[in-house]
């Protein structure tokens, strides 16, 4: 993830170095084609919650309409809006600086009942990709991850072993696992353990 | 592991949920107006039925919503689930 | 050793692949495809174990997972040692090392066998009856002796080096059992387009077909049909075939637990493969095709090595090419005995007699046996066997007439080296019963069969009492079709009874022997002295027919009680061979019919399961998530000792290296850290504190309802210490809350309480006040939090901060400002949990370590000292600040812990307020927080120690309270303690006692604030 410098990182001149919980683990990942593991770079993550009136305005300001169907992800221009609850969305913009996004959405939703919170640093995203990605995830996740039951565009909060994650299917063979940073090494090692038999 | 039908997310595995006690016990609007006995009833006394039981569940590792369910305490079958705030469906008092 | 008992040809073993193995230190050879049991039998070895209680010599009974006797230990190395494996299921691999169990010093001579000679004195319930007196002798004498003699196998003492994995999976139709019914069901379901899983516990799929010699299906030999069918299924994308996979438990909503043995059969398994895999498979529809288990006959000496089930003997012969002996006597209550007799004769084993319990024998199989010249004897029983470690003869006697209770005539002993028995077949209804399906007694077949279903499941073939190969195949196909059809409209997870199966669309012309449903349940008659005969019902637990009748004589009526009293059916085989015969014996003894007796409950697992399978990857470092802060690695690099706080690792103290090379102990490090904070400055990683952002127009109103404090007047930019109660009025959590904006609060919680507090808030918000426009977001992991505490704190931070005026007037104690630190956005709190001037620097977590390092560098000139949780605890205790969960245990109202000031008494309502109004909550004798001082300043009280007024008072001494926190304060030069004591505040200045095992410690009750009681230092 070191190669994807975030704007937040470069915005402040002489800012301290950013460090992420998977920096060391990701370097030691085995190359297993059936289920590849990648620690994705920083992203702006905003938790948006609010009443009906604010939902559309937030989506317009973010540039992605917030999905109204349960457990869906909408994507536009590389940004994602994930339905996490009937009044809760995760707005995800890989590589973006959260501050201007936060300001833009706050401006667009001013006076409308809502809550916007910057949680960019709260989690990291792990990509699990390959023909056995679903198999490896199902070692700790109890959902039916067949393409019929969990199609591309699905996104949901759920569990991976003893950690809560947000799981989203990007492509038939590509999943993203968003996990709180202190749980990330645990999830990473469980994924490593799960794909070991595929080496 | 049971499957629980979240009113928002649909059928999901039990480990994503937390039990939340008996349903339809609203917090009194004016607690100060209640006698100690009435308050104790609200706080502690529950029906504990043998048969159909309306109870609260939360899809804590999913949509995060609290919702209600009618479950048969004899068979452990969920009879129905419904959103918080909706009335208990009229499906009788006893198990099937 | 030669394979003297190996047939010349046939069977499914690979005769071109010899395998050498060791049993009890002796080397033998077998073939690829053998089980340990079949290879030993081929070598003429039947003695493989000693029984549990009487240490009687035992041999193989069966050829499958129902085996009660042949439990062996298989060891790959010292750590990979599996006790209690059934030799009948252990697949042979090159170099396999197995040993027998429950014998000492050797299998041939076992000292414990003395139990057998005193056995008239070891009846059912013997342990319960005998070891009652004298009471002390149980612990000193009986228990150690019994433990030494009893037990099955030896557990390895090293950690298990193997890996076990767990997988969740989903399918449309799960078929359990790959015999003819299961294969046909899988074919039908797969043809219907369903996603099908077919699992079987055996190494090869095929079930009974694997031992078929003469049967044909669709014009092909059964084994050819099997190969073709498996090839067809394997070629289908929607079919998953899993051999070596036991469906061992049936959970609600069609979740079936499958144990797949991945590497157990391999001589050199790869390091990356798991040894076993647990599948938690959710099936829309389940087809149980679990077949039937052959029932033994209960006759005297039926446990001698060489006595086997007849159909198992046929399996050894036909599937493995292993002859059970040279001369066989067959004792049967059904036609299965004749089928075995015919196959044995064809395989070169002399069948010297068939004793048939039935008085009249007719039908095709007996006719063929007679035609083959076999000595068939109707109305004949075996009343005993001879031999010591192996059968050498069978006593046959005629039944004089009437049913089984009739006396028998004089016996004749016939020389033989194997006795093969068949009492008929018991449908294997274990999984059906585990699914909570109701069993129904079928009088026609004398068996319990699946009745009403609870899950979306159906049974097929022999497990539901169907006999005859063609009928079994057609039933399987019909059930498979119906399951596939039902799986298509199974949108709802609701459980419900299964609809009756549709008729099969396919016929399976098959030619095979139909064994019918004849059989026998109970103990067969004999006229021998009951005191000196043992007819075993449960081989593994050494329960005899006599034990069961004794239990009924002693008044046990319920089958569940008989089971527990005699332990029949309670061994690792779960009564697979013994259940029905027990019922028969109890029924006869009580003069009731079998269905009147009832049936014991079938419980998972179907066969014993390894602990590793259940643990999966959750072991060692990965047992639980280990949460580490952004600053954790810095602390580790600087020698910190850590403690666990919920799932977090927190730096506990930072021991410094001493000149002599050792490191400071806790006491020295904490003393130094405390002094540094009080005299200059220290820094502390507070990142684990829970954080919740409460945002929305109604945020202040919500805070008012959730916390005891008043929030409306808290201005943006200010902090307040908040107290949260449960509805019962007791303190639940506390923390500092910052108002960032009129509609935005930055709430902190205790480290361990974070998820609980968030759930508590969500509960009220969602279910009581959904009208409030406010939302909650956890920000615990968003922020790294660095506490900088001490008189020099401001001087350390000032040069690093931009956009915040740190001057005392501009940024008073209990304020929050937003700015940057080294260019990183920060929420800076002026707050103290130490009693000193203090700040908490919140920065986005990825900058936590870098900012920490920068503050550490900036503080160097003041001797900035990193400190851990222990110092934090001491510093706060010196100030009398409570820790929720340490000073509180869920029974303290705010006033009990001196937090009455934090309760907004003018507020109309908040969670817990009404409870505080109950009289008991303000009683003067409630336990109240006080300080304790010991006379000896060095003496540190034990946390949790009880406090009494008079230690010499008669027992039970009234307990006034207990010590909640206790430390040595290096700053004050004496020990300090906090305690909760009944009416404690009124006792300040008095003395009480803390009785300890070795002495009584006198303590003085003091104010709980030991340091800077006026709080002057907070403002720097
Ligand atoms: Zn949900």
PDB file of N, CA and C in Angstrom, chain C residues 70-130:
ATOM      1  N   UNK C  70     -12.832 -52.618  18.216  1.00  0.00           N
ATOM      2  CA  UNK C  70     -11.478 -52.496  17.671  1.00  0.00           C
ATOM      3  C   UNK C  70     -11.019 -51.039  17.668  1.00  0.00           C
ATOM      4  N   UNK C  71     -10.812 -50.516  18.874  1.00  0.00           N
ATOM      5  CA  UNK C  71     -10.313 -49.144  18.989  1.00  0.00           C
ATOM      6  C   UNK C  71      -8.800 -49.207  19.129  1.00  0.00           C
ATOM      7  N   UNK C  72      -8.121 -48.468  18.288  1.00  0.00           N
ATOM      8  CA  UNK C  72      -6.656 -48.517  18.294  1.00  0.00           C
ATOM      9  C   UNK C  72      -6.091 -47.102  18.360  1.00  0.00           C
ATOM     10  N   UNK C  73      -4.827 -47.075  18.705  1.00  0.00           N
ATOM     11  CA  UNK C  73      -4.093 -45.826  18.713  1.00  0.00           C
ATOM     12  C   UNK C  73      -3.227 -45.809  17.461  1.00  0.00           C
ATOM     13  N   UNK C  74      -3.332 -44.732  16.681  1.00  0.00           N
ATOM     14  CA  UNK C  74      -2.482 -44.602  15.502  1.00  0.00           C
ATOM     15  C   UNK C  74      -1.566 -43.412  15.725  1.00  0.00           C
ATOM     16  N   UNK C  75      -0.265 -43.662  15.634  1.00  0.00           N
ATOM     17  CA  UNK C  75       0.695 -42.600  15.931  1.00  0.00           C
ATOM     18  C   UNK C  75       1.600 -42.368  14.738  1.00  0.00           C
ATOM     19  N   UNK C  76       1.618 -41.110  14.283  1.00  0.00           N
ATOM     20  CA  UNK C  76       2.594 -40.755  13.245  1.00  0.00           C
ATOM     21  C   UNK C  76       3.896 -40.311  13.909  1.00  0.00           C
ATOM     22  N   UNK C  77       3.753 -39.576  15.003  1.00  0.00           N
ATOM     23  CA  UNK C  77       4.898 -39.193  15.833  1.00  0.00           C
ATOM     24  C   UNK C  77       4.348 -38.882  17.219  1.00  0.00           C
ATOM     25  N   UNK C  78       5.210 -38.374  18.103  1.00  0.00           N
ATOM     26  CA  UNK C  78       4.792 -38.200  19.493  1.00  0.00           C
ATOM     27  C   UNK C  78       3.609 -37.245  19.638  1.00  0.00           C
ATOM     28  N   UNK C  79       3.527 -36.262  18.741  1.00  0.00           N
ATOM     29  CA  UNK C  79       2.430 -35.300  18.847  1.00  0.00           C
ATOM     30  C   UNK C  79       1.215 -35.738  18.050  1.00  0.00           C
ATOM     31  N   UNK C  80       1.484 -36.450  16.961  1.00  0.00           N
ATOM     32  CA  UNK C  80       0.374 -36.895  16.112  1.00  0.00           C
ATOM     33  C   UNK C  80      -0.023 -38.304  16.542  1.00  0.00           C
ATOM     34  N   UNK C  81      -0.773 -38.381  17.603  1.00  0.00           N
ATOM     35  CA  UNK C  81      -1.133 -39.656  18.183  1.00  0.00           C
ATOM     36  C   UNK C  81      -2.631 -39.617  18.399  1.00  0.00           C
ATOM     37  N   UNK C  82      -3.345 -40.444  17.666  1.00  0.00           N
ATOM     38  CA  UNK C  82      -4.802 -40.424  17.794  1.00  0.00           C
ATOM     39  C   UNK C  82      -5.275 -41.675  18.489  1.00  0.00           C
ATOM     40  N   UNK C  83      -5.824 -41.549  19.682  1.00  0.00           N
ATOM     41  CA  UNK C  83      -6.379 -42.723  20.345  1.00  0.00           C
ATOM     42  C   UNK C  83      -7.790 -43.009  19.846  1.00  0.00           C
ATOM     43  N   UNK C  84      -8.262 -44.211  20.129  1.00  0.00           N
ATOM     44  CA  UNK C  84      -9.674 -44.561  19.934  1.00  0.00           C
ATOM     45  C   UNK C  84     -10.159 -44.495  18.494  1.00  0.00           C
ATOM     46  N   UNK C  85      -9.252 -44.722  17.542  1.00  0.00           N
ATOM     47  CA  UNK C  85      -9.710 -44.802  16.153  1.00  0.00           C
ATOM     48  C   UNK C  85     -10.260 -46.206  15.926  1.00  0.00           C
ATOM     49  N   UNK C  86     -11.323 -46.277  15.182  1.00  0.00           N
ATOM     50  CA  UNK C  86     -11.879 -47.582  14.850  1.00  0.00           C
ATOM     51  C   UNK C  86     -11.034 -48.205  13.726  1.00  0.00           C
ATOM     52  N   UNK C  87     -10.440 -49.349  14.017  1.00  0.00           N
ATOM     53  CA  UNK C  87      -9.547 -49.989  13.032  1.00  0.00           C
ATOM     54  C   UNK C  87     -10.297 -50.271  11.735  1.00  0.00           C
ATOM     55  N   UNK C  88     -11.601 -50.386  11.839  1.00  0.00           N
ATOM     56  CA  UNK C  88     -12.419 -50.672  10.661  1.00  0.00           C
ATOM     57  C   UNK C  88     -12.504 -49.478   9.719  1.00  0.00           C
ATOM     58  N   UNK C  89     -12.104 -48.302  10.209  1.00  0.00           N
ATOM     59  CA  UNK C  89     -12.155 -47.104   9.370  1.00  0.00           C
ATOM     60  C   UNK C  89     -10.779 -46.535   9.078  1.00  0.00           C
ATOM     61  N   UNK C  90      -9.753 -47.110   9.719  1.00  0.00           N
ATOM     62  CA  UNK C  90      -8.396 -46.587   9.493  1.00  0.00           C
ATOM     63  C   UNK C  90      -7.880 -47.137   8.173  1.00  0.00           C
ATOM     64  N   UNK C  91      -7.639 -46.244   7.234  1.00  0.00           N
ATOM     65  CA  UNK C  91      -7.127 -46.686   5.938  1.00  0.00           C
ATOM     66  C   UNK C  91      -5.638 -46.965   6.055  1.00  0.00           C
ATOM     67  N   UNK C  92      -5.248 -48.031   5.399  1.00  0.00           N
ATOM     68  CA  UNK C  92      -3.847 -48.430   5.486  1.00  0.00           C
ATOM     69  C   UNK C  92      -2.982 -47.514   4.632  1.00  0.00           C
ATOM     70  N   UNK C  93      -1.854 -47.098   5.175  1.00  0.00           N
ATOM     71  CA  UNK C  93      -0.851 -46.423   4.345  1.00  0.00           C
ATOM     72  C   UNK C  93       0.512 -46.964   4.731  1.00  0.00           C
ATOM     73  N   UNK C  94       1.471 -46.779   3.848  1.00  0.00           N
ATOM     74  CA  UNK C  94       2.800 -47.332   4.059  1.00  0.00           C
ATOM     75  C   UNK C  94       3.372 -46.783   5.361  1.00  0.00           C
ATOM     76  N   UNK C  95       3.775 -47.681   6.245  1.00  0.00           N
ATOM     77  CA  UNK C  95       4.430 -47.261   7.480  1.00  0.00           C
ATOM     78  C   UNK C  95       3.469 -46.958   8.619  1.00  0.00           C
ATOM     79  N   UNK C  96       2.198 -47.207   8.420  1.00  0.00           N
ATOM     80  CA  UNK C  96       1.238 -46.931   9.500  1.00  0.00           C
ATOM     81  C   UNK C  96       1.618 -47.683  10.774  1.00  0.00           C
ATOM     82  N   UNK C  97       1.552 -46.970  11.899  1.00  0.00           N
ATOM     83  CA  UNK C  97       1.882 -47.595  13.187  1.00  0.00           C
ATOM     84  C   UNK C  97       0.648 -47.513  14.085  1.00  0.00           C
ATOM     85  N   UNK C  98       0.145 -48.689  14.446  1.00  0.00           N
ATOM     86  CA  UNK C  98      -1.040 -48.721  15.295  1.00  0.00           C
ATOM     87  C   UNK C  98      -0.761 -49.601  16.501  1.00  0.00           C
ATOM     88  N   UNK C  99      -1.450 -49.313  17.592  1.00  0.00           N
ATOM     89  CA  UNK C  99      -1.315 -50.180  18.751  1.00  0.00           C
ATOM     90  C   UNK C  99      -2.662 -50.360  19.436  1.00  0.00           C
ATOM     91  N   UNK C 100      -2.761 -51.461  20.141  1.00  0.00           N
ATOM     92  CA  UNK C 100      -4.012 -51.741  20.840  1.00  0.00           C
ATOM     93  C   UNK C 100      -4.074 -50.927  22.125  1.00  0.00           C
ATOM     94  N   UNK C 101      -5.228 -50.890  22.724  1.00  0.00           N
ATOM     95  CA  UNK C 101      -5.434 -50.053  23.906  1.00  0.00           C
ATOM     96  C   UNK C 101      -5.985 -50.857  25.070  1.00  0.00           C
ATOM     97  N   UNK C 102      -5.983 -50.239  26.209  1.00  0.00           N
ATOM     98  CA  UNK C 102      -6.694 -50.771  27.361  1.00  0.00           C
ATOM     99  C   UNK C 102      -6.186 -52.143  27.764  1.00  0.00           C
ATOM    100  N   UNK C 103      -4.866 -52.332  27.620  1.00  0.00           N
ATOM    101  CA  UNK C 103      -4.305 -53.616  28.070  1.00  0.00           C
ATOM    102  C   UNK C 103      -2.979 -53.295  28.762  1.00  0.00           C
ATOM    103  N   UNK C 104      -2.670 -54.129  29.785  1.00  0.00           N
ATOM    104  CA  UNK C 104      -1.403 -53.997  30.448  1.00  0.00           C
ATOM    105  C   UNK C 104      -1.060 -55.328  31.084  1.00  0.00           C
ATOM    106  N   UNK C 105       0.095 -55.867  30.899  1.00  0.00           N
ATOM    107  CA  UNK C 105       1.194 -55.296  30.113  1.00  0.00           C
ATOM    108  C   UNK C 105       1.084 -55.569  28.623  1.00  0.00           C
ATOM    109  N   UNK C 106       0.322 -56.592  28.214  1.00  0.00           N
ATOM    110  CA  UNK C 106       0.261 -56.868  26.780  1.00  0.00           C
ATOM    111  C   UNK C 106      -1.129 -57.340  26.431  1.00  0.00           C
ATOM    112  N   UNK C 107      -1.380 -57.344  25.135  1.00  0.00           N
ATOM    113  CA  UNK C 107      -2.703 -57.733  24.668  1.00  0.00           C
ATOM    114  C   UNK C 107      -3.017 -59.187  25.003  1.00  0.00           C
ATOM    115  N   UNK C 108      -1.997 -60.026  24.901  1.00  0.00           N
ATOM    116  CA  UNK C 108      -2.212 -61.448  25.140  1.00  0.00           C
ATOM    117  C   UNK C 108      -2.401 -61.773  26.614  1.00  0.00           C
ATOM    118  N   UNK C 109      -1.672 -61.043  27.472  1.00  0.00           N
ATOM    119  CA  UNK C 109      -1.851 -61.235  28.906  1.00  0.00           C
ATOM    120  C   UNK C 109      -2.150 -59.893  29.534  1.00  0.00           C
ATOM    121  N   UNK C 110      -3.308 -59.765  30.118  1.00  0.00           N
ATOM    122  CA  UNK C 110      -3.717 -58.479  30.648  1.00  0.00           C
ATOM    123  C   UNK C 110      -4.064 -58.640  32.111  1.00  0.00           C
ATOM    124  N   UNK C 111      -3.368 -57.880  32.967  1.00  0.00           N
ATOM    125  CA  UNK C 111      -3.573 -58.019  34.410  1.00  0.00           C
ATOM    126  C   UNK C 111      -4.992 -57.647  34.816  1.00  0.00           C
ATOM    127  N   UNK C 112      -5.562 -56.692  34.093  1.00  0.00           N
ATOM    128  CA  UNK C 112      -6.917 -56.225  34.437  1.00  0.00           C
ATOM    129  C   UNK C 112      -7.972 -57.280  34.197  1.00  0.00           C
ATOM    130  N   UNK C 113      -7.590 -58.336  33.452  1.00  0.00           N
ATOM    131  CA  UNK C 113      -8.586 -59.364  33.160  1.00  0.00           C
ATOM    132  C   UNK C 113      -9.067 -60.056  34.421  1.00  0.00           C
ATOM    133  N   UNK C 114      -8.336 -59.834  35.543  1.00  0.00           N
ATOM    134  CA  UNK C 114      -8.812 -60.363  36.822  1.00  0.00           C
ATOM    135  C   UNK C 114     -10.228 -59.872  37.104  1.00  0.00           C
ATOM    136  N   UNK C 115     -10.542 -58.692  36.605  1.00  0.00           N
ATOM    137  CA  UNK C 115     -11.904 -58.177  36.767  1.00  0.00           C
ATOM    138  C   UNK C 115     -12.936 -59.159  36.235  1.00  0.00           C
ATOM    139  N   UNK C 116     -12.517 -59.899  35.204  1.00  0.00           N
ATOM    140  CA  UNK C 116     -13.451 -60.823  34.590  1.00  0.00           C
ATOM    141  C   UNK C 116     -13.821 -61.936  35.553  1.00  0.00           C
ATOM    142  N   UNK C 117     -12.832 -62.369  36.348  1.00  0.00           N
ATOM    143  CA  UNK C 117     -13.102 -63.478  37.274  1.00  0.00           C
ATOM    144  C   UNK C 117     -13.898 -63.033  38.486  1.00  0.00           C
ATOM    145  N   UNK C 118     -13.761 -61.787  38.856  1.00  0.00           N
ATOM    146  CA  UNK C 118     -14.575 -61.304  39.981  1.00  0.00           C
ATOM    147  C   UNK C 118     -15.868 -60.678  39.460  1.00  0.00           C
ATOM    148  N   UNK C 119     -16.132 -60.872  38.173  1.00  0.00           N
ATOM    149  CA  UNK C 119     -17.257 -60.172  37.562  1.00  0.00           C
ATOM    150  C   UNK C 119     -18.615 -60.462  38.188  1.00  0.00           C
ATOM    151  N   UNK C 120     -18.816 -61.635  38.796  1.00  0.00           N
ATOM    152  CA  UNK C 120     -20.120 -61.785  39.467  1.00  0.00           C
ATOM    153  C   UNK C 120     -20.347 -60.681  40.487  1.00  0.00           C
ATOM    154  N   UNK C 121     -19.237 -60.054  40.903  1.00  0.00           N
ATOM    155  CA  UNK C 121     -19.383 -58.976  41.889  1.00  0.00           C
ATOM    156  C   UNK C 121     -19.321 -57.595  41.250  1.00  0.00           C
ATOM    157  N   UNK C 122     -19.308 -57.551  39.942  1.00  0.00           N
ATOM    158  CA  UNK C 122     -19.253 -56.264  39.241  1.00  0.00           C
ATOM    159  C   UNK C 122     -20.503 -56.072  38.380  1.00  0.00           C
ATOM    160  N   UNK C 123     -21.669 -56.123  38.987  1.00  0.00           N
ATOM    161  CA  UNK C 123     -22.879 -56.030  38.167  1.00  0.00           C
ATOM    162  C   UNK C 123     -23.183 -54.575  37.810  1.00  0.00           C
ATOM    163  N   UNK C 124     -24.318 -54.404  37.134  1.00  0.00           N
ATOM    164  CA  UNK C 124     -24.749 -53.053  36.768  1.00  0.00           C
ATOM    165  C   UNK C 124     -24.856 -52.195  38.011  1.00  0.00           C
ATOM    166  N   UNK C 125     -24.413 -50.955  37.882  1.00  0.00           N
ATOM    167  CA  UNK C 125     -24.528 -50.030  38.997  1.00  0.00           C
ATOM    168  C   UNK C 125     -23.556 -50.323  40.114  1.00  0.00           C
ATOM    169  N   UNK C 126     -22.586 -51.221  39.835  1.00  0.00           N
ATOM    170  CA  UNK C 126     -21.633 -51.644  40.846  1.00  0.00           C
ATOM    171  C   UNK C 126     -20.923 -50.453  41.478  1.00  0.00           C
ATOM    172  N   UNK C 127     -20.484 -49.532  40.631  1.00  0.00           N
ATOM    173  CA  UNK C 127     -19.763 -48.365  41.148  1.00  0.00           C
ATOM    174  C   UNK C 127     -20.654 -47.543  42.071  1.00  0.00           C
ATOM    175  N   UNK C 128     -21.899 -47.397  41.639  1.00  0.00           N
ATOM    176  CA  UNK C 128     -22.814 -46.599  42.453  1.00  0.00           C
ATOM    177  C   UNK C 128     -23.030 -47.246  43.815  1.00  0.00           C
ATOM    178  N   UNK C 129     -23.105 -48.584  43.802  1.00  0.00           N
ATOM    179  CA  UNK C 129     -23.486 -49.281  45.023  1.00  0.00           C
ATOM    180  C   UNK C 129     -22.331 -49.443  45.991  1.00  0.00           C
ATOM    181  N   UNK C 130     -21.148 -49.714  45.454  1.00  0.00           N
ATOM    182  CA  UNK C 130     -20.066 -50.191  46.290  1.00  0.00           C
ATOM    183  C   UNK C 130     -19.237 -49.098  46.909  1.00  0.00           C
TER     184      UNK C 130
END
